[in-house]
Amino acid sequence: FNEFNRLFRELEGRSGNDASRIEMLVKNSADARRVVGSLYFWENAFETERANGRFLRDVPGWFIERYKLYRETFANEVNRVYGRLSLNALFPEANNEVDGIPVSEILNPGGRPPIKTASSAKPDNAAEAVDAMVQWIWEVEEGLREGVEAYDWFTEKVGID
């Protein structure tokens, strides 16, 4: 929780509390990219724990308000910008770079352990991986909602999974 708060404070300072500056910061500053990427992966890990019904103990009272503020002010833009970057990093077009940024830097901001790729998915957690991907698309890429709705129709109404 302290790491989240430290990263959030740094993002507030670097962006001047303006979420619209995140894309520019990520493109132009390795340090800002490290902060945004670390927040992106931190939140994904946290939300995965919550989605799996794992409720964390000893959550500091201050964290709830800070996390709510982050979600209201920065989360959508962090997810949009860094989500696109990290997704493209899984399938780089050339030279292991995306937009001139090394894939290793994108997937490992701040030296965090590498994220799992599709090739490391196990059959017993593949459904969770697909559900997480669909959730990400639903939240970040609103233009793809028709496709997600079609997916929901096939899985819920038709019964294809």
mmCIF file of C-alpha atoms in Angstrom:
data_model
loop_
_atom_site.group_PDB
_atom_site.id
_atom_site.type_symbol
_atom_site.label_atom_id
_atom_site.label_comp_id
_atom_site.label_asym_id
_atom_site.label_seq_id
_atom_site.Cartn_x
_atom_site.Cartn_y
_atom_site.Cartn_z
ATOM 1 C CA PHE A 1 0.000 0.000 0.000
ATOM 2 C CA ASN A 2 2.893 2.323 0.756
ATOM 3 C CA GLU A 3 4.408 1.606 -2.667
ATOM 4 C CA PHE A 4 1.106 2.480 -4.346
ATOM 5 C CA ASN A 5 0.928 5.729 -2.381
ATOM 6 C CA ARG A 6 4.532 6.637 -3.243
ATOM 7 C CA LEU A 7 3.931 6.023 -6.957
ATOM 8 C CA PHE A 8 0.620 7.895 -6.913
ATOM 9 C CA ARG A 9 2.223 10.920 -5.232
ATOM 10 C CA GLU A 10 5.002 10.894 -7.805
ATOM 11 C CA LEU A 11 2.469 10.769 -10.654
ATOM 12 C CA GLU A 12 0.498 13.634 -9.122
ATOM 13 C CA GLY A 13 3.672 15.718 -9.005
ATOM 14 C CA ARG A 14 4.971 14.818 -12.458
ATOM 15 C CA SER A 15 1.601 15.431 -14.114
ATOM 16 C CA GLY A 16 0.627 18.511 -12.133
ATOM 17 C CA ASN A 17 -2.540 16.582 -11.200
ATOM 18 C CA ASP A 18 -3.550 16.570 -14.869
ATOM 19 C CA ALA A 19 -4.323 13.095 -16.236
ATOM 20 C CA SER A 20 -4.293 14.410 -19.806
ATOM 21 C CA ARG A 21 -0.499 14.791 -19.496
ATOM 22 C CA ILE A 22 0.102 11.067 -18.912
ATOM 23 C CA GLU A 23 0.459 10.100 -22.565
ATOM 24 C CA MET A 24 3.016 12.836 -23.192
ATOM 25 C CA LEU A 25 4.931 11.925 -20.033
ATOM 26 C CA VAL A 26 5.052 8.236 -20.963
ATOM 27 C CA LYS A 27 6.342 9.031 -24.456
ATOM 28 C CA ASN A 28 9.015 11.478 -23.306
ATOM 29 C CA SER A 29 10.309 10.384 -19.908
ATOM 30 C CA ALA A 30 11.673 6.999 -18.840
ATOM 31 C CA ASP A 31 11.169 7.985 -15.193
ATOM 32 C CA ALA A 32 7.525 8.933 -15.753
ATOM 33 C CA ARG A 33 7.032 5.739 -17.786
ATOM 34 C CA ARG A 34 8.417 3.739 -14.837
ATOM 35 C CA VAL A 35 5.911 5.397 -12.478
ATOM 36 C CA VAL A 36 2.917 4.991 -14.795
ATOM 37 C CA GLY A 37 3.853 1.407 -15.680
ATOM 38 C CA SER A 38 4.372 0.469 -12.049
ATOM 39 C CA LEU A 39 0.975 1.915 -11.122
ATOM 40 C CA TYR A 40 -0.634 0.114 -14.054
ATOM 41 C CA PHE A 41 0.743 -3.286 -13.015
ATOM 42 C CA TRP A 42 0.170 -2.616 -9.298
ATOM 43 C CA GLU A 43 -3.498 -1.861 -9.886
ATOM 44 C CA ASN A 44 -3.936 -4.904 -12.146
ATOM 45 C CA ALA A 45 -2.454 -7.174 -9.473
ATOM 46 C CA PHE A 46 -4.593 -5.570 -6.772
ATOM 47 C CA GLU A 47 -7.802 -5.827 -8.798
ATOM 48 C CA THR A 48 -7.002 -9.443 -9.726
ATOM 49 C CA GLU A 49 -6.772 -10.281 -6.029
ATOM 50 C CA ARG A 50 -10.102 -8.564 -5.398
ATOM 51 C CA ALA A 51 -11.751 -10.268 -8.393
ATOM 52 C CA ASN A 52 -10.591 -13.650 -7.138
ATOM 53 C CA GLY A 53 -12.342 -12.980 -3.842
ATOM 54 C CA ARG A 54 -9.115 -12.494 -1.943
ATOM 55 C CA PHE A 55 -9.723 -9.769 0.553
ATOM 56 C CA LEU A 56 -6.569 -8.304 1.919
ATOM 57 C CA ARG A 57 -6.118 -7.954 5.653
ATOM 58 C CA ASP A 58 -4.830 -4.926 7.451
ATOM 59 C CA VAL A 59 -5.689 -2.461 4.692
ATOM 60 C CA PRO A 60 -4.691 0.968 6.038
ATOM 61 C CA GLY A 61 -7.605 3.367 6.367
ATOM 62 C CA TRP A 62 -5.834 6.060 4.365
ATOM 63 C CA PHE A 63 -5.434 3.658 1.418
ATOM 64 C CA ILE A 64 -9.145 3.458 0.641
ATOM 65 C CA GLU A 65 -9.424 7.215 0.103
ATOM 66 C CA ARG A 66 -6.160 7.414 -1.857
ATOM 67 C CA TYR A 67 -7.152 4.512 -4.087
ATOM 68 C CA LYS A 68 -10.593 6.021 -4.680
ATOM 69 C CA LEU A 69 -8.946 9.322 -5.651
ATOM 70 C CA TYR A 70 -6.556 7.518 -8.006
ATOM 71 C CA ARG A 71 -9.451 5.654 -9.646
ATOM 72 C CA GLU A 72 -11.412 8.893 -10.096
ATOM 73 C CA THR A 73 -8.555 11.009 -11.431
ATOM 74 C CA PHE A 74 -5.853 8.913 -13.089
ATOM 75 C CA ALA A 75 -6.791 5.239 -13.464
ATOM 76 C CA ASN A 76 -8.680 5.505 -16.763
ATOM 77 C CA GLU A 77 -5.875 7.382 -18.479
ATOM 78 C CA VAL A 78 -3.130 5.179 -16.984
ATOM 79 C CA ASN A 79 -5.035 2.095 -18.164
ATOM 80 C CA ARG A 80 -5.650 3.549 -21.618
ATOM 81 C CA VAL A 81 -2.088 4.696 -22.237
ATOM 82 C CA TYR A 82 -0.102 1.964 -20.525
ATOM 83 C CA GLY A 83 -2.601 -0.777 -21.340
ATOM 84 C CA ARG A 84 -2.159 -0.099 -25.060
ATOM 85 C CA LEU A 85 1.599 0.065 -24.657
ATOM 86 C CA SER A 86 1.836 -3.188 -22.694
ATOM 87 C CA LEU A 87 -0.534 -5.015 -25.058
ATOM 88 C CA ASN A 88 1.517 -3.911 -28.070
ATOM 89 C CA ALA A 89 4.674 -4.978 -26.219
ATOM 90 C CA LEU A 90 3.416 -8.551 -26.222
ATOM 91 C CA PHE A 91 3.431 -8.453 -30.020
ATOM 92 C CA PRO A 92 6.175 -5.980 -31.057
ATOM 93 C CA GLU A 93 6.331 -5.267 -34.772
ATOM 94 C CA ALA A 94 10.105 -4.928 -35.031
ATOM 95 C CA ASN A 95 13.288 -4.657 -32.997
ATOM 96 C CA ASN A 96 11.544 -5.527 -29.720
ATOM 97 C CA GLU A 97 10.335 -1.934 -29.406
ATOM 98 C CA VAL A 98 6.966 -0.224 -29.271
ATOM 99 C CA ASP A 99 6.873 3.470 -30.147
ATOM 100 C CA GLY A 100 10.666 3.515 -29.725
ATOM 101 C CA ILE A 101 10.484 2.081 -26.185
ATOM 102 C CA PRO A 102 12.169 -1.276 -25.477
ATOM 103 C CA VAL A 103 9.679 -4.057 -24.758
ATOM 104 C CA SER A 104 11.698 -5.110 -21.704
ATOM 105 C CA GLU A 105 11.235 -1.622 -20.233
ATOM 106 C CA ILE A 106 7.496 -1.618 -20.944
ATOM 107 C CA LEU A 107 6.883 -5.017 -19.379
ATOM 108 C CA ASN A 108 9.283 -4.459 -16.480
ATOM 109 C CA PRO A 109 8.834 -0.888 -15.209
ATOM 110 C CA GLY A 110 10.946 -0.399 -12.144
ATOM 111 C CA GLY A 111 12.455 -3.878 -12.454
ATOM 112 C CA ARG A 112 9.273 -5.720 -11.475
ATOM 113 C CA PRO A 113 9.098 -9.435 -12.365
ATOM 114 C CA PRO A 114 8.039 -10.066 -15.970
ATOM 115 C CA ILE A 115 4.343 -10.479 -16.594
ATOM 116 C CA LYS A 116 3.038 -13.820 -17.820
ATOM 117 C CA THR A 117 2.451 -14.058 -21.534
ATOM 118 C CA ALA A 118 -0.074 -16.192 -23.377
ATOM 119 C CA SER A 119 2.578 -18.872 -23.869
ATOM 120 C CA SER A 120 2.886 -19.279 -20.090
ATOM 121 C CA ALA A 121 -0.869 -19.672 -19.507
ATOM 122 C CA LYS A 122 -1.869 -23.026 -18.048
ATOM 123 C CA PRO A 123 -5.082 -24.746 -19.138
ATOM 124 C CA ASP A 124 -6.533 -24.472 -15.625
ATOM 125 C CA ASN A 125 -6.243 -20.661 -15.592
ATOM 126 C CA ALA A 126 -6.874 -19.923 -19.276
ATOM 127 C CA ALA A 127 -10.517 -19.011 -18.619
ATOM 128 C CA GLU A 128 -9.446 -16.507 -15.955
ATOM 129 C CA ALA A 129 -6.919 -15.033 -18.383
ATOM 130 C CA VAL A 130 -9.601 -14.581 -21.064
ATOM 131 C CA ASP A 131 -11.994 -13.068 -18.525
ATOM 132 C CA ALA A 132 -9.276 -10.628 -17.380
ATOM 133 C CA MET A 133 -8.580 -9.652 -20.989
ATOM 134 C CA VAL A 134 -12.274 -9.065 -21.689
ATOM 135 C CA GLN A 135 -12.561 -6.980 -18.497
ATOM 136 C CA TRP A 136 -9.579 -4.874 -19.585
ATOM 137 C CA ILE A 137 -11.081 -4.316 -23.028
ATOM 138 C CA TRP A 138 -14.445 -3.417 -21.476
ATOM 139 C CA GLU A 139 -12.932 -0.794 -19.184
ATOM 140 C CA VAL A 140 -10.210 0.656 -21.398
ATOM 141 C CA GLU A 141 -11.347 0.398 -24.991
ATOM 142 C CA GLU A 142 -14.927 1.633 -25.041
ATOM 143 C CA GLY A 143 -14.913 1.545 -28.837
ATOM 144 C CA LEU A 144 -14.838 -2.250 -28.673
ATOM 145 C CA ARG A 145 -17.978 -2.585 -26.574
ATOM 146 C CA GLU A 146 -19.989 -4.041 -29.467
ATOM 147 C CA GLY A 147 -17.470 -6.873 -29.777
ATOM 148 C CA VAL A 148 -17.561 -7.507 -26.048
ATOM 149 C CA GLU A 149 -21.357 -7.489 -26.109
ATOM 150 C CA ALA A 150 -21.256 -10.036 -28.945
ATOM 151 C CA TYR A 151 -18.868 -12.166 -26.861
ATOM 152 C CA ASP A 152 -21.262 -11.944 -23.890
ATOM 153 C CA TRP A 153 -24.181 -12.893 -26.135
ATOM 154 C CA PHE A 154 -22.343 -15.976 -27.419
ATOM 155 C CA THR A 155 -21.248 -17.086 -23.955
ATOM 156 C CA GLU A 156 -24.427 -16.267 -22.001
ATOM 157 C CA LYS A 157 -27.264 -16.720 -24.526
ATOM 158 C CA VAL A 158 -25.865 -19.239 -27.009
ATOM 159 C CA GLY A 159 -23.766 -21.127 -24.458
ATOM 160 C CA ILE A 160 -20.469 -21.154 -26.342
ATOM 161 C CA ASP A 161 -17.442 -20.785 -24.092
#
